[in-house]
Amino acid sequence: MIVFAAALPFSSTSRAADELVAAVGTHGGEPEAGFDPINGWADGTEPLIQSTLFKRDNTSLVNDLATNYSVSSGGLTWTVKIRDDVKFTDGVPLTAKDVAFTFNKTANGSSGMDLSMIESIKALDNTTIQFKLNDPQSTFIYKLAGLGIVPEHAYNNETYGQKPVGSGPYKFVQWDKGQQLILERNDEYYGKKPYFKKITILFMEEDAAFAAARSGRVDIAEIPVSLANQTVNGMKIISLDSIDARGISFPMQPDVGKKTEDNYTIGNNVTSDAAIRKALNVGIERQVLIDGALNGQGTEEFTGVDRLPFGNKEATFEDGNTDEAKKILSSGGWKDTDGDGILEKNGLKAEFTLTYPSNDQTRQALAVSVAEQAGKIGIKINVEGKSWDEIDVSAYSTPNVWGYGSIDPTDMYLRYYSVRSGSGEWSKYNNVIFYNNSAVDNNLRKAMTSFNQNTSNKYWGAAAWDGTTGYSQKGDAAWLWIATLKYVYIVDDSLDIGTPGLQPHGADIFNNIYEWKRTHQNS
């Protein structure tokens, strides 16, 4: 992200009441490819400029363009009906052909959205789209909520992102690269119209955003958790609950020389030992990490999906128990034979490297704090910040601090399902630990192919722990889940942002923009 350092032409008192200036990272910062959903813009979040078939409402989905949908008995044919009263901002009606075009173009592209389950897409008439799948997936509806619809008649892969046309609540006005995006309310929008007629989104780092907020140049800014206790006249600091969990991957296979298709090393001789993984899960005290590394801005996390409808409370456990952790390690054959404070087993030290993205201060703080606590039970963790290119290479053999948070259980499926292990066009980060448990696979597959929500959720939960086995600490302890983050914002006192829902990974602060309003003008 590029810092906008130039003087800003705004102040909280000079702009109109219905103009909003925001410095938030909702859409992952400034998109390199512009505001093109086919090239990854606003994947799974409110795109503002475009409409989606469905929208996220907290942990559920509601209709947007869609009016209803049906699924065939085998789960391979999905038919979606859409509204007949929607126009793009250039005045051309939005039809089923535009929806089919958008999904076909994305499926054949490289945006990062995995649509490999789609066999074909076609518009049956102006308001009906039929999706044929090659694999029955109960989670397919989440794909339908993750993609903004673009106009076939006005789409050019090279230029659309620079000046997009959509049918969402706002119209694109101007993009000053490295500085700002300006949007204007779409008064022809078919849904509830937002209060704010103009939104300016500034592309800033969090520290710079906080400084801009303090000087009255922005109405709302996302800020680091370390600043959560600051006081600024005329502004309030709010923390939003999220489903965005932070966890550490444990490569499950020993290093016996195996390589991925891209020739990356698979396996780790320390984390492949179940006693190491279980002891860390039990011995680490999550609340201490939250109070320190997260400045209190988080909640304990045990499975990565604790707060979601498909989580399993039976899979949670008591943590911070160093005595139990030491007992697990001792029973597993780990002893400190040379008195250096680090355990050994068959000549192997209980020592490994833990990576984190070098530009992420929160993950760095968590990694350092986990390493400090691990040392108390005789496990040495060497913390290293890496670029994502470097993590791509080491992820199959080296634990890393990851972030996940989606209402789509496909995330969980791809994280633990053995068939999706390793590298490949759509699976670079799928099951990076090469986890393989046939009982877990069976539950994941039943969940993916069950079209009754309650039945599906039962199997998702059983994958974590079914009373005998699972991916959670009670079973294989495949990951060390640490905390679910809170997103911290500084907000002008005159701004009412309604009731934002649980924030997903990366946040989605504009999801309820329809509720936002200014209650008074600052003097």
PDB file of N, CA, C and O in Angstrom, residues 211-251:
ATOM      1  N   ALA A 211      -3.068   9.637  12.232  1.00  0.00           N
ATOM      2  CA  ALA A 211      -2.655  11.039  12.262  1.00  0.00           C
ATOM      3  C   ALA A 211      -3.653  11.909  11.497  1.00  0.00           C
ATOM      4  O   ALA A 211      -3.990  13.022  11.930  1.00  0.00           O
ATOM      5  N   ALA A 212      -4.139  11.386  10.364  1.00  0.00           N
ATOM      6  CA  ALA A 212      -5.114  12.139   9.571  1.00  0.00           C
ATOM      7  C   ALA A 212      -6.419  12.318  10.341  1.00  0.00           C
ATOM      8  O   ALA A 212      -7.058  13.376  10.276  1.00  0.00           O
ATOM      9  N   ALA A 213      -6.802  11.279  11.082  1.00  0.00           N
ATOM     10  CA  ALA A 213      -8.031  11.376  11.884  1.00  0.00           C
ATOM     11  C   ALA A 213      -7.865  12.413  12.991  1.00  0.00           C
ATOM     12  O   ALA A 213      -8.772  13.211  13.250  1.00  0.00           O
ATOM     13  N   ARG A 214      -6.727  12.400  13.640  1.00  0.00           N
ATOM     14  CA  ARG A 214      -6.482  13.359  14.729  1.00  0.00           C
ATOM     15  C   ARG A 214      -6.562  14.799  14.240  1.00  0.00           C
ATOM     16  O   ARG A 214      -6.978  15.701  14.979  1.00  0.00           O
ATOM     17  N   SER A 215      -6.163  15.016  12.988  1.00  0.00           N
ATOM     18  CA  SER A 215      -6.176  16.372  12.460  1.00  0.00           C
ATOM     19  C   SER A 215      -7.513  16.733  11.820  1.00  0.00           C
ATOM     20  O   SER A 215      -7.642  17.817  11.239  1.00  0.00           O
ATOM     21  N   GLY A 216      -8.483  15.814  11.885  1.00  0.00           N
ATOM     22  CA  GLY A 216      -9.815  16.103  11.372  1.00  0.00           C
ATOM     23  C   GLY A 216      -9.956  15.938   9.875  1.00  0.00           C
ATOM     24  O   GLY A 216     -10.940  16.370   9.289  1.00  0.00           O
ATOM     25  N   ARG A 217      -8.959  15.296   9.226  1.00  0.00           N
ATOM     26  CA  ARG A 217      -9.007  15.164   7.767  1.00  0.00           C
ATOM     27  C   ARG A 217      -9.805  13.954   7.298  1.00  0.00           C
ATOM     28  O   ARG A 217     -10.092  13.831   6.109  1.00  0.00           O
ATOM     29  N   VAL A 218     -10.110  13.014   8.205  1.00  0.00           N
ATOM     30  CA  VAL A 218     -10.938  11.869   7.827  1.00  0.00           C
ATOM     31  C   VAL A 218     -12.019  11.667   8.879  1.00  0.00           C
ATOM     32  O   VAL A 218     -11.860  12.041  10.044  1.00  0.00           O
ATOM     33  N   ASP A 219     -13.127  11.051   8.446  1.00  0.00           N
ATOM     34  CA  ASP A 219     -14.231  10.776   9.369  1.00  0.00           C
ATOM     35  C   ASP A 219     -14.044   9.458  10.088  1.00  0.00           C
ATOM     36  O   ASP A 219     -14.526   9.283  11.207  1.00  0.00           O
ATOM     37  N   ILE A 220     -13.411   8.510   9.427  1.00  0.00           N
ATOM     38  CA  ILE A 220     -13.216   7.189  10.025  1.00  0.00           C
ATOM     39  C   ILE A 220     -11.918   6.607   9.488  1.00  0.00           C
ATOM     40  O   ILE A 220     -11.614   6.726   8.297  1.00  0.00           O
ATOM     41  N   ALA A 221     -11.139   5.994  10.385  1.00  0.00           N
ATOM     42  CA  ALA A 221      -9.876   5.399   9.978  1.00  0.00           C
ATOM     43  C   ALA A 221      -9.650   4.107  10.745  1.00  0.00           C
ATOM     44  O   ALA A 221      -9.949   4.018  11.942  1.00  0.00           O
ATOM     45  N   GLU A 222      -9.140   3.109  10.040  1.00  0.00           N
ATOM     46  CA  GLU A 222      -8.728   1.874  10.710  1.00  0.00           C
ATOM     47  C   GLU A 222      -7.354   2.102  11.308  1.00  0.00           C
ATOM     48  O   GLU A 222      -6.459   2.618  10.638  1.00  0.00           O
ATOM     49  N   ILE A 223      -7.181   1.730  12.587  1.00  0.00           N
ATOM     50  CA  ILE A 223      -5.914   2.016  13.264  1.00  0.00           C
ATOM     51  C   ILE A 223      -5.367   0.753  13.911  1.00  0.00           C
ATOM     52  O   ILE A 223      -6.093  -0.225  14.129  1.00  0.00           O
ATOM     53  N   PRO A 224      -4.065   0.745  14.240  1.00  0.00           N
ATOM     54  CA  PRO A 224      -3.470  -0.444  14.866  1.00  0.00           C
ATOM     55  C   PRO A 224      -4.069  -0.690  16.249  1.00  0.00           C
ATOM     56  O   PRO A 224      -4.479   0.248  16.940  1.00  0.00           O
ATOM     57  N   VAL A 225      -4.079  -1.957  16.677  1.00  0.00           N
ATOM     58  CA  VAL A 225      -4.613  -2.289  18.000  1.00  0.00           C
ATOM     59  C   VAL A 225      -3.809  -1.605  19.107  1.00  0.00           C
ATOM     60  O   VAL A 225      -4.338  -1.351  20.190  1.00  0.00           O
ATOM     61  N   SER A 226      -2.571  -1.291  18.829  1.00  0.00           N
ATOM     62  CA  SER A 226      -1.728  -0.638  19.843  1.00  0.00           C
ATOM     63  C   SER A 226      -2.234   0.756  20.197  1.00  0.00           C
ATOM     64  O   SER A 226      -1.873   1.313  21.230  1.00  0.00           O
ATOM     65  N   LEU A 227      -3.092   1.347  19.341  1.00  0.00           N
ATOM     66  CA  LEU A 227      -3.615   2.695  19.575  1.00  0.00           C
ATOM     67  C   LEU A 227      -5.046   2.667  20.116  1.00  0.00           C
ATOM     68  O   LEU A 227      -5.699   3.711  20.209  1.00  0.00           O
ATOM     69  N   ALA A 228      -5.501   1.493  20.501  1.00  0.00           N
ATOM     70  CA  ALA A 228      -6.904   1.351  20.907  1.00  0.00           C
ATOM     71  C   ALA A 228      -7.254   2.158  22.147  1.00  0.00           C
ATOM     72  O   ALA A 228      -8.427   2.475  22.370  1.00  0.00           O
ATOM     73  N   ASN A 229      -6.274   2.495  22.971  1.00  0.00           N
ATOM     74  CA  ASN A 229      -6.566   3.216  24.215  1.00  0.00           C
ATOM     75  C   ASN A 229      -6.314   4.720  24.106  1.00  0.00           C
ATOM     76  O   ASN A 229      -6.340   5.433  25.115  1.00  0.00           O
ATOM     77  N   GLN A 230      -6.055   5.196  22.895  1.00  0.00           N
ATOM     78  CA  GLN A 230      -5.804   6.622  22.702  1.00  0.00           C
ATOM     79  C   GLN A 230      -7.086   7.442  22.890  1.00  0.00           C
ATOM     80  O   GLN A 230      -8.202   6.934  22.723  1.00  0.00           O
ATOM     81  N   THR A 231      -6.912   8.696  23.230  1.00  0.00           N
ATOM     82  CA  THR A 231      -8.041   9.620  23.350  1.00  0.00           C
ATOM     83  C   THR A 231      -7.828  10.781  22.389  1.00  0.00           C
ATOM     84  O   THR A 231      -6.755  11.395  22.391  1.00  0.00           O
ATOM     85  N   VAL A 232      -8.831  11.070  21.572  1.00  0.00           N
ATOM     86  CA  VAL A 232      -8.752  12.166  20.617  1.00  0.00           C
ATOM     87  C   VAL A 232     -10.028  12.993  20.724  1.00  0.00           C
ATOM     88  O   VAL A 232     -11.131  12.449  20.609  1.00  0.00           O
ATOM     89  N   ASN A 233      -9.877  14.278  20.954  1.00  0.00           N
ATOM     90  CA  ASN A 233     -11.040  15.158  21.082  1.00  0.00           C
ATOM     91  C   ASN A 233     -11.897  15.123  19.818  1.00  0.00           C
ATOM     92  O   ASN A 233     -11.391  15.221  18.700  1.00  0.00           O
ATOM     93  N   GLY A 234     -13.199  14.996  20.005  1.00  0.00           N
ATOM     94  CA  GLY A 234     -14.115  15.017  18.871  1.00  0.00           C
ATOM     95  C   GLY A 234     -14.223  13.691  18.140  1.00  0.00           C
ATOM     96  O   GLY A 234     -14.910  13.599  17.126  1.00  0.00           O
ATOM     97  N   MET A 235     -13.536  12.659  18.650  1.00  0.00           N
ATOM     98  CA  MET A 235     -13.581  11.353  17.994  1.00  0.00           C
ATOM     99  C   MET A 235     -13.720  10.264  19.050  1.00  0.00           C
ATOM    100  O   MET A 235     -13.390  10.457  20.217  1.00  0.00           O
ATOM    101  N   LYS A 236     -14.223   9.129  18.611  1.00  0.00           N
ATOM    102  CA  LYS A 236     -14.343   7.969  19.496  1.00  0.00           C
ATOM    103  C   LYS A 236     -13.613   6.798  18.855  1.00  0.00           C
ATOM    104  O   LYS A 236     -13.509   6.719  17.627  1.00  0.00           O
ATOM    105  N   ILE A 237     -13.126   5.905  19.691  1.00  0.00           N
ATOM    106  CA  ILE A 237     -12.456   4.701  19.197  1.00  0.00           C
ATOM    107  C   ILE A 237     -13.365   3.515  19.459  1.00  0.00           C
ATOM    108  O   ILE A 237     -13.853   3.319  20.580  1.00  0.00           O
ATOM    109  N   ILE A 238     -13.619   2.741  18.411  1.00  0.00           N
ATOM    110  CA  ILE A 238     -14.511   1.591  18.531  1.00  0.00           C
ATOM    111  C   ILE A 238     -13.777   0.320  18.120  1.00  0.00           C
ATOM    112  O   ILE A 238     -12.871   0.345  17.284  1.00  0.00           O
ATOM    113  N   SER A 239     -14.172  -0.792  18.733  1.00  0.00           N
ATOM    114  CA  SER A 239     -13.624  -2.107  18.384  1.00  0.00           C
ATOM    115  C   SER A 239     -14.750  -2.964  17.838  1.00  0.00           C
ATOM    116  O   SER A 239     -15.787  -3.102  18.492  1.00  0.00           O
ATOM    117  N   LEU A 240     -14.551  -3.534  16.664  1.00  0.00           N
ATOM    118  CA  LEU A 240     -15.579  -4.384  16.061  1.00  0.00           C
ATOM    119  C   LEU A 240     -15.184  -5.846  16.173  1.00  0.00           C
ATOM    120  O   LEU A 240     -14.054  -6.219  15.826  1.00  0.00           O
ATOM    121  N   ASP A 241     -16.102  -6.664  16.656  1.00  0.00           N
ATOM    122  CA  ASP A 241     -15.852  -8.104  16.721  1.00  0.00           C
ATOM    123  C   ASP A 241     -15.715  -8.669  15.313  1.00  0.00           C
ATOM    124  O   ASP A 241     -16.299  -8.155  14.347  1.00  0.00           O
ATOM    125  N   SER A 242     -14.942  -9.742  15.218  1.00  0.00           N
ATOM    126  CA  SER A 242     -14.721 -10.342  13.907  1.00  0.00           C
ATOM    127  C   SER A 242     -14.739 -11.859  14.005  1.00  0.00           C
ATOM    128  O   SER A 242     -14.838 -12.431  15.106  1.00  0.00           O
ATOM    129  N   ILE A 243     -14.656 -12.488  12.852  1.00  0.00           N
ATOM    130  CA  ILE A 243     -14.430 -13.936  12.774  1.00  0.00           C
ATOM    131  C   ILE A 243     -13.047 -14.194  12.198  1.00  0.00           C
ATOM    132  O   ILE A 243     -12.762 -15.287  11.717  1.00  0.00           O
ATOM    133  N   ASP A 244     -12.190 -13.174  12.241  1.00  0.00           N
ATOM    134  CA  ASP A 244     -10.860 -13.231  11.632  1.00  0.00           C
ATOM    135  C   ASP A 244      -9.867 -13.823  12.634  1.00  0.00           C
ATOM    136  O   ASP A 244      -9.382 -13.132  13.528  1.00  0.00           O
ATOM    137  N   ALA A 245      -9.575 -15.105  12.488  1.00  0.00           N
ATOM    138  CA  ALA A 245      -8.735 -15.824  13.448  1.00  0.00           C
ATOM    139  C   ALA A 245      -7.276 -15.839  13.011  1.00  0.00           C
ATOM    140  O   ALA A 245      -6.966 -15.817  11.817  1.00  0.00           O
ATOM    141  N   ARG A 246      -6.387 -15.884  13.995  1.00  0.00           N
ATOM    142  CA  ARG A 246      -4.963 -16.047  13.736  1.00  0.00           C
ATOM    143  C   ARG A 246      -4.527 -17.396  14.293  1.00  0.00           C
ATOM    144  O   ARG A 246      -4.852 -17.747  15.435  1.00  0.00           O
ATOM    145  N   GLY A 247      -3.811 -18.145  13.487  1.00  0.00           N
ATOM    146  CA  GLY A 247      -3.377 -19.469  13.909  1.00  0.00           C
ATOM    147  C   GLY A 247      -2.057 -19.848  13.267  1.00  0.00           C
ATOM    148  O   GLY A 247      -1.620 -19.249  12.282  1.00  0.00           O
ATOM    149  N   ILE A 248      -1.421 -20.850  13.855  1.00  0.00           N
ATOM    150  CA  ILE A 248      -0.107 -21.320  13.373  1.00  0.00           C
ATOM    151  C   ILE A 248      -0.272 -22.715  12.773  1.00  0.00           C
ATOM    152  O   ILE A 248      -0.824 -23.620  13.408  1.00  0.00           O
ATOM    153  N   SER A 249       0.216 -22.869  11.558  1.00  0.00           N
ATOM    154  CA  SER A 249       0.151 -24.158  10.876  1.00  0.00           C
ATOM    155  C   SER A 249       1.281 -25.066  11.364  1.00  0.00           C
ATOM    156  O   SER A 249       2.399 -24.600  11.597  1.00  0.00           O
ATOM    157  N   PHE A 250       0.978 -26.352  11.519  1.00  0.00           N
ATOM    158  CA  PHE A 250       1.990 -27.329  11.915  1.00  0.00           C
ATOM    159  C   PHE A 250       2.171 -28.343  10.779  1.00  0.00           C
ATOM    160  O   PHE A 250       1.288 -29.194  10.580  1.00  0.00           O
ATOM    161  N   PRO A 251       3.254 -28.263  10.016  1.00  0.00           N
ATOM    162  CA  PRO A 251       3.491 -29.315   9.016  1.00  0.00           C
ATOM    163  C   PRO A 251       3.404 -30.684   9.679  1.00  0.00           C
ATOM    164  O   PRO A 251       4.094 -30.946  10.666  1.00  0.00           O
TER     165      PRO A 251
END
